Amino acid sequence: DTGVSQDPRHKITKRGQNVTFRCDPISEHNRLYWYRQTLGQGPEFLTYFQNEAQLEKSRLLSDRFSAERPKGSFSTLEIQRTEQGDSAMYLCASSQTPGLSEKLFFGSGTQLSVL
Amino acid sequence: SQKIEQNSEALNIQEGKTATLTCNYTNYSPAYLQWYRQDPGRGPVFLLLIRENEKEKRKERLKVTFDTTLKQSLFHITASQPADSATYLCALHTGGFKTIFGAGTRLFVKA
C-alpha cells in the first residue's frame, strides 16, 4: 500500500491558462473521488468514478472542468480557462467497494494558485 | 437545506485534558458517520467510523458517539497531547456515492 499520490503538489498559473492534475489511487481501489477544499472549509465533492465510469458530478463542476479515469486506474482533472476563483486545494481520494471499507484514503492534494 | 455544523472557533486545551468536538447535522439520514484528521497542507486521514445503529465507538484514546435522534456526534480525545493539534473533520455518508464533510474544528493542545 503506497497510498494515494497526486501530482503536482503545487501549481501556479495565470488566469485563462489550462491546468491538468493527476491522481494515482491505491492499486486495488476501484472507487476514485475528486474534492476541492478552500481555506477554512471542508472538502467539497466534485466527482466520482467507479472503475472507469464517471457516475456522479457535482453541480460545482462547471463546463470548464473535466475528469477522466481511463482503464480504471489513474485519473486526471483538467481545468480549462482558469479563473481566480479556481484557486484551491484539489484532493483525490480512493476507496474499496463498500462492505470492505467505506473509509476514504486521500492524497496530499494539489494546491492551485491562479494569478 | 442539508447542513453539517462543526464548531467554527478553534478549541484550545491543556495537555492531558479531554478534548470534545461536536458535529451536528440537519436534513440528513446518514448510514454512517466518520471523523478525519487533517494537518496543514495535507489530505484528511481517516480516524473512526460509526454506524447509525451504534451508540459509541472507541479506538485507543479516541471515542465517538452518535445520536441519530439529536442528529449529533461527539468526538473525544482523552489524555490529549500537543501532537493531537490538527483540524478534525466530521463526514457523513448517506448511502449514495458522496461523502459530505463539515468545515472542521481546529484543535490546539498546549504543553
PDB file of C-alpha atoms in Angstrom:
ATOM      1  CA  ASP A   1       0.000   0.000   0.000  1.00  0.00           C
ATOM      2  CA  THR A   2       1.868   3.019  -1.295  1.00  0.00           C
ATOM      3  CA  GLY A   3      -1.017   5.413  -0.657  1.00  0.00           C
ATOM      4  CA  VAL A   4      -2.768   7.833  -2.998  1.00  0.00           C
ATOM      5  CA  SER A   5      -0.362  10.047  -4.875  1.00  0.00           C
ATOM      6  CA  GLN A   6      -1.126  13.351  -6.571  1.00  0.00           C
ATOM      7  CA  ASP A   7       0.966  15.353  -8.970  1.00  0.00           C
ATOM      8  CA  PRO A   8       1.942  18.159  -8.937  1.00  0.00           C
ATOM      9  CA  ARG A   9       1.843  19.224  -5.268  1.00  0.00           C
ATOM     10  CA  HIS A  10       1.709  22.883  -6.212  1.00  0.00           C
ATOM     11  CA  LYS A  11       0.675  24.669  -9.403  1.00  0.00           C
ATOM     12  CA  ILE A  12       0.792  28.390 -10.080  1.00  0.00           C
ATOM     13  CA  THR A  13      -0.843  29.535 -13.287  1.00  0.00           C
ATOM     14  CA  LYS A  14      -2.107  32.666 -14.915  1.00  0.00           C
ATOM     15  CA  ARG A  15      -5.783  33.316 -15.389  1.00  0.00           C
ATOM     16  CA  GLY A  16      -7.028  31.851 -18.655  1.00  0.00           C
ATOM     17  CA  GLN A  17      -4.493  29.015 -18.810  1.00  0.00           C
ATOM     18  CA  ASN A  18      -5.401  25.321 -18.734  1.00  0.00           C
ATOM     19  CA  VAL A  19      -4.114  23.035 -15.990  1.00  0.00           C
ATOM     20  CA  THR A  20      -4.194  19.270 -15.508  1.00  0.00           C
ATOM     21  CA  PHE A  21      -3.720  17.319 -12.298  1.00  0.00           C
ATOM     22  CA  ARG A  22      -3.042  13.620 -11.924  1.00  0.00           C
ATOM     23  CA  CYS A  23      -4.106  11.169  -9.227  1.00  0.00           C
ATOM     24  CA  ASP A  24      -2.826   7.625  -8.751  1.00  0.00           C
ATOM     25  CA  PRO A  25      -5.128   5.767  -6.340  1.00  0.00           C
ATOM     26  CA  ILE A  26      -4.269   2.774  -4.197  1.00  0.00           C
ATOM     27  CA  SER A  27      -3.963  -0.056  -6.720  1.00  0.00           C
ATOM     28  CA  GLU A  28      -6.777  -2.334  -5.547  1.00  0.00           C
ATOM     29  CA  HIS A  29      -9.278   0.502  -5.022  1.00  0.00           C
ATOM     30  CA  ASN A  30     -11.996   0.709  -7.660  1.00  0.00           C
ATOM     31  CA  ARG A  31     -13.567   3.948  -6.418  1.00  0.00           C
ATOM     32  CA  LEU A  32     -11.970   7.341  -7.012  1.00  0.00           C
ATOM     33  CA  TYR A  33     -13.164  10.767  -5.918  1.00  0.00           C
ATOM     34  CA  TRP A  34     -12.118  14.352  -6.564  1.00  0.00           C
ATOM     35  CA  TYR A  35     -12.747  17.013  -3.942  1.00  0.00           C
ATOM     36  CA  ARG A  36     -11.937  20.722  -3.738  1.00  0.00           C
ATOM     37  CA  GLN A  37     -11.032  22.475  -0.492  1.00  0.00           C
ATOM     38  CA  THR A  38     -10.630  26.185   0.216  1.00  0.00           C
ATOM     39  CA  LEU A  39      -9.140  27.718   3.353  1.00  0.00           C
ATOM     40  CA  GLY A  40     -11.275  27.185   6.445  1.00  0.00           C
ATOM     41  CA  GLN A  41     -13.700  24.872   4.662  1.00  0.00           C
ATOM     42  CA  GLY A  42     -14.099  21.128   4.469  1.00  0.00           C
ATOM     43  CA  PRO A  43     -13.545  19.201   1.230  1.00  0.00           C
ATOM     44  CA  GLU A  44     -16.352  19.700  -1.317  1.00  0.00           C
ATOM     45  CA  PHE A  45     -17.290  16.784  -3.559  1.00  0.00           C
ATOM     46  CA  LEU A  46     -16.587  17.285  -7.272  1.00  0.00           C
ATOM     47  CA  THR A  47     -16.881  13.931  -8.988  1.00  0.00           C
ATOM     48  CA  TYR A  48     -16.778  10.160  -8.509  1.00  0.00           C
ATOM     49  CA  PHE A  49     -15.568   7.208 -10.601  1.00  0.00           C
ATOM     50  CA  GLN A  50     -16.265   3.547 -10.152  1.00  0.00           C
ATOM     51  CA  ASN A  51     -13.589   1.858 -12.241  1.00  0.00           C
ATOM     52  CA  GLU A  52     -13.548   3.882 -15.494  1.00  0.00           C
ATOM     53  CA  ALA A  53     -17.168   5.072 -15.278  1.00  0.00           C
ATOM     54  CA  GLN A  54     -17.828   8.610 -14.043  1.00  0.00           C
ATOM     55  CA  LEU A  55     -21.025   8.038 -12.048  1.00  0.00           C
ATOM     56  CA  GLU A  56     -21.619  11.392 -10.438  1.00  0.00           C
ATOM     57  CA  LYS A  57     -20.639  15.008 -10.956  1.00  0.00           C
ATOM     58  CA  SER A  58     -21.341  17.901  -8.621  1.00  0.00           C
ATOM     59  CA  ARG A  59     -23.116  20.997  -9.832  1.00  0.00           C
ATOM     60  CA  LEU A  60     -19.930  22.764  -8.651  1.00  0.00           C
ATOM     61  CA  LEU A  61     -18.182  21.213 -11.641  1.00  0.00           C
ATOM     62  CA  SER A  62     -18.671  23.760 -14.423  1.00  0.00           C
ATOM     63  CA  ASP A  63     -18.141  23.014 -18.107  1.00  0.00           C
ATOM     64  CA  ARG A  64     -14.536  24.157 -17.702  1.00  0.00           C
ATOM     65  CA  PHE A  65     -13.797  21.129 -15.533  1.00  0.00           C
ATOM     66  CA  SER A  66     -13.373  17.642 -16.920  1.00  0.00           C
ATOM     67  CA  ALA A  67     -12.188  14.455 -15.278  1.00  0.00           C
ATOM     68  CA  GLU A  68     -11.199  11.120 -16.741  1.00  0.00           C
ATOM     69  CA  ARG A  69     -10.155   7.740 -15.469  1.00  0.00           C
ATOM     70  CA  PRO A  70      -9.037   5.700 -18.477  1.00  0.00           C
ATOM     71  CA  LYS A  71      -8.824   1.948 -17.835  1.00  0.00           C
ATOM     72  CA  GLY A  72      -9.981   2.488 -14.259  1.00  0.00           C
ATOM     73  CA  SER A  73      -6.503   3.247 -12.975  1.00  0.00           C
ATOM     74  CA  PHE A  74      -5.113   6.776 -12.594  1.00  0.00           C
ATOM     75  CA  SER A  75      -7.330   9.832 -13.036  1.00  0.00           C
ATOM     76  CA  THR A  76      -6.815  13.329 -14.406  1.00  0.00           C
ATOM     77  CA  LEU A  77      -8.687  16.512 -13.603  1.00  0.00           C
ATOM     78  CA  GLU A  78      -8.413  19.312 -16.161  1.00  0.00           C
ATOM     79  CA  ILE A  79      -9.488  22.898 -15.645  1.00  0.00           C
ATOM     80  CA  GLN A  80      -9.748  24.993 -18.796  1.00  0.00           C
ATOM     81  CA  ARG A  81      -9.556  28.791 -18.897  1.00  0.00           C
ATOM     82  CA  THR A  82      -8.717  29.025 -15.203  1.00  0.00           C
ATOM     83  CA  GLU A  83     -10.234  31.791 -13.085  1.00  0.00           C
ATOM     84  CA  GLN A  84      -9.023  33.225  -9.787  1.00  0.00           C
ATOM     85  CA  GLY A  85     -11.957  31.534  -8.058  1.00  0.00           C
ATOM     86  CA  ASP A  86     -10.495  28.161  -9.035  1.00  0.00           C
ATOM     87  CA  SER A  87      -7.650  28.697  -6.544  1.00  0.00           C
ATOM     88  CA  ALA A  88      -7.981  25.879  -4.011  1.00  0.00           C
ATOM     89  CA  MET A  89      -6.536  22.564  -2.875  1.00  0.00           C
ATOM     90  CA  TYR A  90      -7.685  19.750  -5.174  1.00  0.00           C
ATOM     91  CA  LEU A  91      -7.838  16.459  -3.314  1.00  0.00           C
ATOM     92  CA  CYS A  92      -8.123  12.965  -4.724  1.00  0.00           C
ATOM     93  CA  ALA A  93      -9.344  10.040  -2.645  1.00  0.00           C
ATOM     94  CA  SER A  94      -9.849   6.349  -3.300  1.00  0.00           C
ATOM     95  CA  SER A  95     -11.729   3.560  -1.572  1.00  0.00           C
ATOM     96  CA  GLN A  96     -12.618  -0.076  -1.944  1.00  0.00           C
ATOM     97  CA  THR A  97     -16.095  -1.370  -2.639  1.00  0.00           C
ATOM     98  CA  PRO A  98     -18.368  -0.602   0.337  1.00  0.00           C
ATOM     99  CA  GLY A  99     -18.717  -3.545   2.622  1.00  0.00           C
ATOM    100  CA  LEU A 100     -14.956  -3.995   2.550  1.00  0.00           C
ATOM    101  CA  SER A 101     -14.065  -0.497   3.698  1.00  0.00           C
ATOM    102  CA  GLU A 102     -16.072   2.693   3.433  1.00  0.00           C
ATOM    103  CA  LYS A 103     -13.221   4.917   4.514  1.00  0.00           C
ATOM    104  CA  LEU A 104     -11.609   7.320   2.069  1.00  0.00           C
ATOM    105  CA  PHE A 105      -7.854   7.420   1.556  1.00  0.00           C
ATOM    106  CA  PHE A 106      -6.765  10.886   0.492  1.00  0.00           C
ATOM    107  CA  GLY A 107      -3.696  12.075  -1.322  1.00  0.00           C
ATOM    108  CA  SER A 108      -1.799  15.165  -0.181  1.00  0.00           C
ATOM    109  CA  GLY A 109      -3.561  17.297  -2.763  1.00  0.00           C
ATOM    110  CA  THR A 110      -2.570  19.740  -5.479  1.00  0.00           C
ATOM    111  CA  GLN A 111      -2.559  23.369  -4.347  1.00  0.00           C
ATOM    112  CA  LEU A 112      -3.626  25.555  -7.281  1.00  0.00           C
ATOM    113  CA  SER A 113      -2.995  29.295  -7.315  1.00  0.00           C
ATOM    114  CA  VAL A 114      -4.460  31.284 -10.199  1.00  0.00           C
ATOM    115  CA  LEU A 115      -2.884  34.721 -10.577  1.00  0.00           C
TER     116      LEU A 115
ATOM    117  CA  SER B   1     -31.358  22.596   3.356  1.00  0.00           C
ATOM    118  CA  GLN B   2     -28.816  19.958   4.327  1.00  0.00           C
ATOM    119  CA  LYS B   3     -26.126  21.141   6.708  1.00  0.00           C
ATOM    120  CA  ILE B   4     -23.217  19.760   8.727  1.00  0.00           C
ATOM    121  CA  GLU B   5     -22.083  22.081  11.510  1.00  0.00           C
ATOM    122  CA  GLN B   6     -18.882  21.893  13.473  1.00  0.00           C
ATOM    123  CA  ASN B   7     -17.534  24.436  15.972  1.00  0.00           C
ATOM    124  CA  SER B   8     -16.070  27.146  13.773  1.00  0.00           C
ATOM    125  CA  GLU B   9     -13.976  28.520  16.623  1.00  0.00           C
ATOM    126  CA  ALA B  10     -10.725  26.814  17.471  1.00  0.00           C
ATOM    127  CA  LEU B  11     -10.604  24.689  20.601  1.00  0.00           C
ATOM    128  CA  ASN B  12      -7.660  25.366  22.920  1.00  0.00           C
ATOM    129  CA  ILE B  13      -6.975  22.875  25.702  1.00  0.00           C
ATOM    130  CA  GLN B  14      -4.166  21.948  28.070  1.00  0.00           C
ATOM    131  CA  GLU B  15      -2.130  18.805  27.549  1.00  0.00           C
ATOM    132  CA  GLY B  16      -3.594  15.843  29.431  1.00  0.00           C
ATOM    133  CA  LYS B  17      -7.182  17.107  29.296  1.00  0.00           C
ATOM    134  CA  THR B  18     -10.004  15.620  27.227  1.00  0.00           C
ATOM    135  CA  ALA B  19     -10.909  17.424  24.011  1.00  0.00           C
ATOM    136  CA  THR B  20     -14.555  17.179  22.926  1.00  0.00           C
ATOM    137  CA  LEU B  21     -15.574  18.195  19.414  1.00  0.00           C
ATOM    138  CA  THR B  22     -19.154  18.433  18.195  1.00  0.00           C
ATOM    139  CA  CYS B  23     -20.753  17.642  14.846  1.00  0.00           C
ATOM    140  CA  ASN B  24     -24.408  18.492  14.247  1.00  0.00           C
ATOM    141  CA  TYR B  25     -26.314  17.789  11.062  1.00  0.00           C
ATOM    142  CA  THR B  26     -29.738  18.625   9.648  1.00  0.00           C
ATOM    143  CA  ASN B  27     -31.821  17.058   6.905  1.00  0.00           C
ATOM    144  CA  TYR B  28     -29.590  14.016   6.527  1.00  0.00           C
ATOM    145  CA  SER B  29     -30.209  10.414   7.481  1.00  0.00           C
ATOM    146  CA  PRO B  30     -26.645   9.110   7.366  1.00  0.00           C
ATOM    147  CA  ALA B  31     -25.970   5.401   7.162  1.00  0.00           C
ATOM    148  CA  TYR B  32     -22.721   6.118   8.989  1.00  0.00           C
ATOM    149  CA  LEU B  33     -20.568   8.986  10.162  1.00  0.00           C
ATOM    150  CA  GLN B  34     -16.788   9.341  10.030  1.00  0.00           C
ATOM    151  CA  TRP B  35     -14.151  11.501  11.652  1.00  0.00           C
ATOM    152  CA  TYR B  36     -10.963  12.522   9.862  1.00  0.00           C
ATOM    153  CA  ARG B  37      -7.865  14.406  10.954  1.00  0.00           C
ATOM    154  CA  GLN B  38      -6.230  16.968   8.673  1.00  0.00           C
ATOM    155  CA  ASP B  39      -2.855  18.606   9.147  1.00  0.00           C
ATOM    156  CA  PRO B  40      -1.936  21.848   7.299  1.00  0.00           C
ATOM    157  CA  GLY B  41      -1.110  21.226   3.639  1.00  0.00           C
ATOM    158  CA  ARG B  42      -2.088  17.543   3.798  1.00  0.00           C
ATOM    159  CA  GLY B  43      -5.112  15.476   2.873  1.00  0.00           C
ATOM    160  CA  PRO B  44      -7.528  14.228   5.543  1.00  0.00           C
ATOM    161  CA  VAL B  45      -6.691  10.970   7.312  1.00  0.00           C
ATOM    162  CA  PHE B  46      -9.433   8.583   8.426  1.00  0.00           C
ATOM    163  CA  LEU B  47      -9.777   8.064  12.183  1.00  0.00           C
ATOM    164  CA  LEU B  48     -13.070   6.395  13.089  1.00  0.00           C
ATOM    165  CA  LEU B  49     -16.376   5.273  11.568  1.00  0.00           C
ATOM    166  CA  ILE B  50     -19.621   4.788  13.496  1.00  0.00           C
ATOM    167  CA  ARG B  51     -22.796   3.328  12.000  1.00  0.00           C
ATOM    168  CA  GLU B  52     -26.351   4.501  12.595  1.00  0.00           C
ATOM    169  CA  ASN B  53     -27.125   1.519  14.824  1.00  0.00           C
ATOM    170  CA  GLU B  54     -24.052   2.072  17.037  1.00  0.00           C
ATOM    171  CA  LYS B  55     -24.049   4.440  20.010  1.00  0.00           C
ATOM    172  CA  GLU B  56     -20.338   4.569  20.721  1.00  0.00           C
ATOM    173  CA  LYS B  57     -17.018   3.540  19.192  1.00  0.00           C
ATOM    174  CA  ARG B  58     -13.535   3.612  20.714  1.00  0.00           C
ATOM    175  CA  LYS B  59     -10.022   3.391  19.368  1.00  0.00           C
ATOM    176  CA  GLU B  60      -7.106   3.924  21.751  1.00  0.00           C
ATOM    177  CA  ARG B  61      -7.538   7.487  23.125  1.00  0.00           C
ATOM    178  CA  LEU B  62     -10.380   8.310  20.731  1.00  0.00           C
ATOM    179  CA  LYS B  63     -14.099   7.903  21.370  1.00  0.00           C
ATOM    180  CA  VAL B  64     -17.020   8.757  19.109  1.00  0.00           C
ATOM    181  CA  THR B  65     -20.710   8.852  19.984  1.00  0.00           C
ATOM    182  CA  PHE B  66     -23.579   9.031  17.516  1.00  0.00           C
ATOM    183  CA  ASP B  67     -27.096  10.153  18.487  1.00  0.00           C
ATOM    184  CA  THR B  68     -29.417   9.889  15.468  1.00  0.00           C
ATOM    185  CA  THR B  69     -32.298  11.422  17.459  1.00  0.00           C
ATOM    186  CA  LEU B  70     -30.310  14.552  18.331  1.00  0.00           C
ATOM    187  CA  LYS B  71     -28.568  14.370  14.922  1.00  0.00           C
ATOM    188  CA  GLN B  72     -25.244  14.808  16.670  1.00  0.00           C
ATOM    189  CA  SER B  73     -21.870  13.143  17.012  1.00  0.00           C
ATOM    190  CA  LEU B  74     -19.321  13.888  19.704  1.00  0.00           C
ATOM    191  CA  PHE B  75     -15.614  13.152  19.196  1.00  0.00           C
ATOM    192  CA  HIS B  76     -13.427  12.842  22.298  1.00  0.00           C
ATOM    193  CA  ILE B  77      -9.637  12.704  22.592  1.00  0.00           C
ATOM    194  CA  THR B  78      -8.595  11.694  26.104  1.00  0.00           C
ATOM    195  CA  ALA B  79      -5.179  12.493  27.633  1.00  0.00           C
ATOM    196  CA  SER B  80      -4.588  14.957  24.794  1.00  0.00           C
ATOM    197  CA  GLN B  81      -1.069  15.672  23.568  1.00  0.00           C
ATOM    198  CA  PRO B  82       0.418  18.569  21.555  1.00  0.00           C
ATOM    199  CA  ALA B  83       0.743  16.106  18.641  1.00  0.00           C
ATOM    200  CA  ASP B  84      -3.070  15.917  18.571  1.00  0.00           C
ATOM    201  CA  SER B  85      -3.191  19.545  17.374  1.00  0.00           C
ATOM    202  CA  ALA B  86      -4.869  19.487  13.950  1.00  0.00           C
ATOM    203  CA  THR B  87      -8.206  20.111  12.237  1.00  0.00           C
ATOM    204  CA  TYR B  88     -10.817  17.421  12.792  1.00  0.00           C
ATOM    205  CA  LEU B  89     -13.457  16.871  10.130  1.00  0.00           C
ATOM    206  CA  CYS B  90     -16.841  15.221  10.534  1.00  0.00           C
ATOM    207  CA  ALA B  91     -18.149  13.434   7.437  1.00  0.00           C
ATOM    208  CA  LEU B  92     -21.486  11.859   6.564  1.00  0.00           C
ATOM    209  CA  HIS B  93     -22.288   9.111   4.101  1.00  0.00           C
ATOM    210  CA  THR B  94     -25.964   8.908   3.272  1.00  0.00           C
ATOM    211  CA  GLY B  95     -25.875   5.804   1.072  1.00  0.00           C
ATOM    212  CA  GLY B  96     -25.097   7.404  -2.283  1.00  0.00           C
ATOM    213  CA  PHE B  97     -21.682   7.969  -3.781  1.00  0.00           C
ATOM    214  CA  LYS B  98     -20.805  11.096  -1.876  1.00  0.00           C
ATOM    215  CA  THR B  99     -19.194  11.613   1.489  1.00  0.00           C
ATOM    216  CA  ILE B 100     -20.109  15.101   2.725  1.00  0.00           C
ATOM    217  CA  PHE B 101     -17.688  16.948   5.017  1.00  0.00           C
ATOM    218  CA  GLY B 102     -18.150  19.602   7.656  1.00  0.00           C
ATOM    219  CA  ALA B 103     -15.842  22.616   7.756  1.00  0.00           C
ATOM    220  CA  GLY B 104     -13.821  21.122  10.598  1.00  0.00           C
ATOM    221  CA  THR B 105     -12.745  22.273  14.049  1.00  0.00           C
ATOM    222  CA  ARG B 106      -9.155  23.292  14.757  1.00  0.00           C
ATOM    223  CA  LEU B 107      -7.757  21.848  17.961  1.00  0.00           C
ATOM    224  CA  PHE B 108      -4.707  23.287  19.713  1.00  0.00           C
ATOM    225  CA  VAL B 109      -3.230  21.322  22.618  1.00  0.00           C
ATOM    226  CA  LYS B 110      -0.805  23.346  24.747  1.00  0.00           C
ATOM    227  CA  ALA B 111       2.085  21.682  26.532  1.00  0.00           C
TER     228      ALA B 111
END
